Amino acid sequence: MRKQHALYLGAALLSWTSLVYGHRFEHPRQIRLGVKRDRVVVSMIYDLNPGEPSRTARQLFDRNTDGVIDEGERALLESWMERTALRFFSVSLSRPDGASEQIGFETLRREGHRTTLPSSATETVGLSLLLSAPLPSGPGPFELRVEDYEADQRTHVPLVLDLEPGLSLDFSSQGEWHPATRQLQRVELSKDRPLRLRFSVSRGGP
């Protein structure tokens, strides 16, 4: 079962991974949200800008200052990056009866990008995350509220939603819905702009 969840958005993780060395990231984090009838799956890419930000992060976890990021130091670096990437991210579920709860995600996969380079390296350091959480079963429609933002309020967090056949997207507070691909694109999350979604079980097929 876990392998199936990992495969669901594994292609998204690979398609967004790139080796970038010479520019600043306009969007340090990018999110892809997959909604199924029984589960929510999230893939997130997080990159630090090349140059001093990436070198400082590596040196912070080079605990013995030998210039090498060993296995233990790499794990600490990636754990710190995961906490930083998720610090403002949350998804809440609401039902028509008024019941609401924040969804707790399990990390299925955490993959560091260039986290084993020497601590003096200035190439960008990054992380891919694959998260999953079950959706409580229940009749009728349900709503999701997705919140995230960057510490730098001048930018936003881009998000793409993939919707499984069998569900209908009845409402979205932002973005462009593409029925042919069952994707909601051009979502821009910021502190004052969460994404509100309402779903129902499809009738008559996808």
mmCIF file of C-alpha atoms in Angstrom, residues 2-149:
data_model
loop_
_atom_site.group_PDB
_atom_site.id
_atom_site.type_symbol
_atom_site.label_atom_id
_atom_site.label_comp_id
_atom_site.label_asym_id
_atom_site.label_seq_id
_atom_site.Cartn_x
_atom_site.Cartn_y
_atom_site.Cartn_z
ATOM 1 C CA ARG A 2 2.760 2.435 0.919
ATOM 2 C CA LYS A 3 4.516 1.702 -2.362
ATOM 3 C CA GLN A 4 1.328 2.636 -4.244
ATOM 4 C CA HIS A 5 1.119 5.951 -2.411
ATOM 5 C CA ALA A 6 4.752 6.690 -3.213
ATOM 6 C CA LEU A 7 4.197 5.969 -6.885
ATOM 7 C CA TYR A 8 1.124 8.229 -7.066
ATOM 8 C CA LEU A 9 3.109 11.426 -7.251
ATOM 9 C CA GLY A 10 6.610 10.073 -7.688
ATOM 10 C CA ALA A 11 6.682 11.348 -11.248
ATOM 11 C CA ALA A 12 6.002 14.851 -9.993
ATOM 12 C CA LEU A 13 9.014 14.714 -7.700
ATOM 13 C CA LEU A 14 11.258 13.685 -10.563
ATOM 14 C CA SER A 15 9.864 16.199 -13.038
ATOM 15 C CA TRP A 16 10.470 19.140 -10.722
ATOM 16 C CA THR A 17 13.980 18.119 -9.655
ATOM 17 C CA SER A 18 16.643 20.117 -11.486
ATOM 18 C CA LEU A 19 20.279 21.082 -11.003
ATOM 19 C CA VAL A 20 20.297 24.828 -10.612
ATOM 20 C CA TYR A 21 23.527 26.583 -9.764
ATOM 21 C CA GLY A 22 23.486 30.169 -10.978
ATOM 22 C CA HIS A 23 20.234 31.888 -10.050
ATOM 23 C CA ARG A 24 17.896 32.637 -7.173
ATOM 24 C CA PHE A 25 14.666 30.721 -6.911
ATOM 25 C CA GLU A 26 11.593 32.842 -7.502
ATOM 26 C CA HIS A 27 9.623 30.184 -5.597
ATOM 27 C CA PRO A 28 11.768 28.230 -3.112
ATOM 28 C CA ARG A 29 8.929 25.743 -2.575
ATOM 29 C CA GLN A 30 6.502 24.148 -5.015
ATOM 30 C CA ILE A 31 3.590 21.915 -4.047
ATOM 31 C CA ARG A 32 1.631 19.273 -5.890
ATOM 32 C CA LEU A 33 -1.514 18.087 -4.120
ATOM 33 C CA GLY A 34 -3.229 14.828 -5.077
ATOM 34 C CA VAL A 35 -6.757 14.236 -3.766
ATOM 35 C CA LYS A 36 -8.211 10.731 -3.851
ATOM 36 C CA ARG A 37 -11.448 9.460 -2.354
ATOM 37 C CA ASP A 38 -9.636 8.025 0.662
ATOM 38 C CA ARG A 39 -6.351 9.890 0.800
ATOM 39 C CA VAL A 40 -4.466 13.140 0.257
ATOM 40 C CA VAL A 41 -0.948 12.949 -1.168
ATOM 41 C CA VAL A 42 1.449 15.895 -1.241
ATOM 42 C CA SER A 43 4.741 16.279 -3.036
ATOM 43 C CA MET A 44 6.854 19.293 -2.196
ATOM 44 C CA ILE A 45 10.123 20.573 -3.605
ATOM 45 C CA TYR A 46 12.205 22.904 -1.438
ATOM 46 C CA ASP A 47 15.431 24.566 -2.608
ATOM 47 C CA LEU A 48 17.774 26.995 -0.931
ATOM 48 C CA ASN A 49 19.278 29.687 -3.121
ATOM 49 C CA PRO A 50 22.806 28.953 -4.383
ATOM 50 C CA GLY A 51 25.675 30.869 -2.871
ATOM 51 C CA GLU A 52 25.852 31.816 0.783
ATOM 52 C CA PRO A 53 22.426 30.439 1.843
ATOM 53 C CA SER A 54 23.337 26.930 0.684
ATOM 54 C CA ARG A 55 26.925 27.065 1.940
ATOM 55 C CA THR A 56 25.791 28.357 5.349
ATOM 56 C CA ALA A 57 23.266 25.521 5.683
ATOM 57 C CA ARG A 58 25.916 22.911 4.893
ATOM 58 C CA GLN A 59 28.444 24.428 7.272
ATOM 59 C CA LEU A 60 25.849 24.628 10.038
ATOM 60 C CA PHE A 61 25.568 20.824 10.015
ATOM 61 C CA ASP A 62 29.265 20.080 9.435
ATOM 62 C CA ARG A 63 29.554 19.498 13.183
ATOM 63 C CA ASN A 64 33.213 18.470 13.225
ATOM 64 C CA THR A 65 34.195 21.145 10.673
ATOM 65 C CA ASP A 66 36.139 18.673 8.551
ATOM 66 C CA GLY A 67 34.594 19.975 5.336
ATOM 67 C CA VAL A 68 32.754 16.701 4.697
ATOM 68 C CA ILE A 69 29.030 16.099 5.204
ATOM 69 C CA ASP A 70 28.941 12.576 6.602
ATOM 70 C CA GLU A 71 25.855 10.350 6.840
ATOM 71 C CA GLY A 72 24.785 11.600 10.266
ATOM 72 C CA GLU A 73 25.284 15.240 9.338
ATOM 73 C CA ARG A 74 23.365 14.735 6.100
ATOM 74 C CA ALA A 75 20.414 13.279 8.028
ATOM 75 C CA LEU A 76 20.397 16.287 10.352
ATOM 76 C CA LEU A 77 20.581 18.706 7.407
ATOM 77 C CA GLU A 78 17.691 17.012 5.616
ATOM 78 C CA SER A 79 15.607 16.838 8.787
ATOM 79 C CA TRP A 80 16.100 20.580 9.321
ATOM 80 C CA MET A 81 15.129 21.284 5.723
ATOM 81 C CA GLU A 82 11.969 19.180 6.105
ATOM 82 C CA ARG A 83 10.909 21.101 9.225
ATOM 83 C CA THR A 84 11.633 24.400 7.485
ATOM 84 C CA ALA A 85 9.705 23.402 4.360
ATOM 85 C CA LEU A 86 6.615 22.369 6.352
ATOM 86 C CA ARG A 87 6.553 25.046 9.049
ATOM 87 C CA PHE A 88 3.683 27.040 7.504
ATOM 88 C CA PHE A 89 1.972 24.218 5.592
ATOM 89 C CA SER A 90 -1.347 22.783 6.780
ATOM 90 C CA VAL A 91 -4.437 21.093 5.359
ATOM 91 C CA SER A 92 -7.776 21.037 7.188
ATOM 92 C CA LEU A 93 -10.818 18.861 6.436
ATOM 93 C CA SER A 94 -14.428 19.990 6.987
ATOM 94 C CA ARG A 95 -17.708 18.082 6.658
ATOM 95 C CA PRO A 96 -21.243 19.462 6.124
ATOM 96 C CA ASP A 97 -22.119 18.617 9.739
ATOM 97 C CA GLY A 98 -19.586 21.212 10.867
ATOM 98 C CA ALA A 99 -16.903 18.754 11.956
ATOM 99 C CA SER A 100 -13.425 20.051 11.151
ATOM 100 C CA GLU A 101 -9.941 18.702 11.778
ATOM 101 C CA GLN A 102 -6.396 19.361 10.695
ATOM 102 C CA ILE A 103 -4.924 16.530 8.657
ATOM 103 C CA GLY A 104 -1.761 14.918 9.984
ATOM 104 C CA PHE A 105 0.632 13.765 7.268
ATOM 105 C CA GLU A 106 3.129 10.919 7.263
ATOM 106 C CA THR A 107 6.395 11.412 5.394
ATOM 107 C CA LEU A 108 6.661 8.551 2.912
ATOM 108 C CA ARG A 109 9.850 9.740 1.274
ATOM 109 C CA ARG A 110 12.477 12.386 1.908
ATOM 110 C CA GLU A 111 15.156 12.797 -0.733
ATOM 111 C CA GLY A 112 17.968 15.305 -0.417
ATOM 112 C CA HIS A 113 19.451 17.044 -3.448
ATOM 113 C CA ARG A 114 23.182 17.748 -3.300
ATOM 114 C CA THR A 115 23.234 17.267 0.475
ATOM 115 C CA THR A 116 26.467 15.265 0.321
ATOM 116 C CA LEU A 117 28.606 17.967 -1.305
ATOM 117 C CA PRO A 118 31.448 19.458 0.766
ATOM 118 C CA SER A 119 30.377 22.018 3.349
ATOM 119 C CA SER A 120 32.145 24.752 1.356
ATOM 120 C CA ALA A 121 30.004 24.070 -1.735
ATOM 121 C CA THR A 122 27.791 26.920 -2.933
ATOM 122 C CA GLU A 123 25.568 24.852 -5.265
ATOM 123 C CA THR A 124 21.926 24.911 -4.289
ATOM 124 C CA VAL A 125 20.893 22.355 -1.673
ATOM 125 C CA GLY A 126 17.351 21.012 -1.812
ATOM 126 C CA LEU A 127 14.845 18.433 -0.711
ATOM 127 C CA SER A 128 11.913 16.466 -2.170
ATOM 128 C CA LEU A 129 9.142 15.326 0.152
ATOM 129 C CA LEU A 130 6.304 12.891 -0.425
ATOM 130 C CA LEU A 131 3.579 13.053 2.232
ATOM 131 C CA SER A 132 0.369 11.080 2.645
ATOM 132 C CA ALA A 133 -2.665 11.142 4.923
ATOM 133 C CA PRO A 134 -5.914 9.159 4.949
ATOM 134 C CA LEU A 135 -9.221 10.957 4.525
ATOM 135 C CA PRO A 136 -11.814 9.881 7.095
ATOM 136 C CA SER A 137 -14.704 8.098 5.428
ATOM 137 C CA GLY A 138 -18.085 9.750 5.499
ATOM 138 C CA PRO A 139 -21.085 10.426 3.279
ATOM 139 C CA GLY A 140 -21.634 13.611 1.372
ATOM 140 C CA PRO A 141 -19.280 16.339 0.206
ATOM 141 C CA PHE A 142 -16.203 17.543 2.055
ATOM 142 C CA GLU A 143 -13.996 20.613 2.026
ATOM 143 C CA LEU A 144 -10.252 21.090 2.255
ATOM 144 C CA ARG A 145 -8.467 24.262 3.298
ATOM 145 C CA VAL A 146 -4.815 24.403 2.246
ATOM 146 C CA GLU A 147 -2.610 27.020 3.878
ATOM 147 C CA ASP A 148 1.001 27.909 3.253
ATOM 148 C CA TYR A 149 3.137 30.988 2.727
#
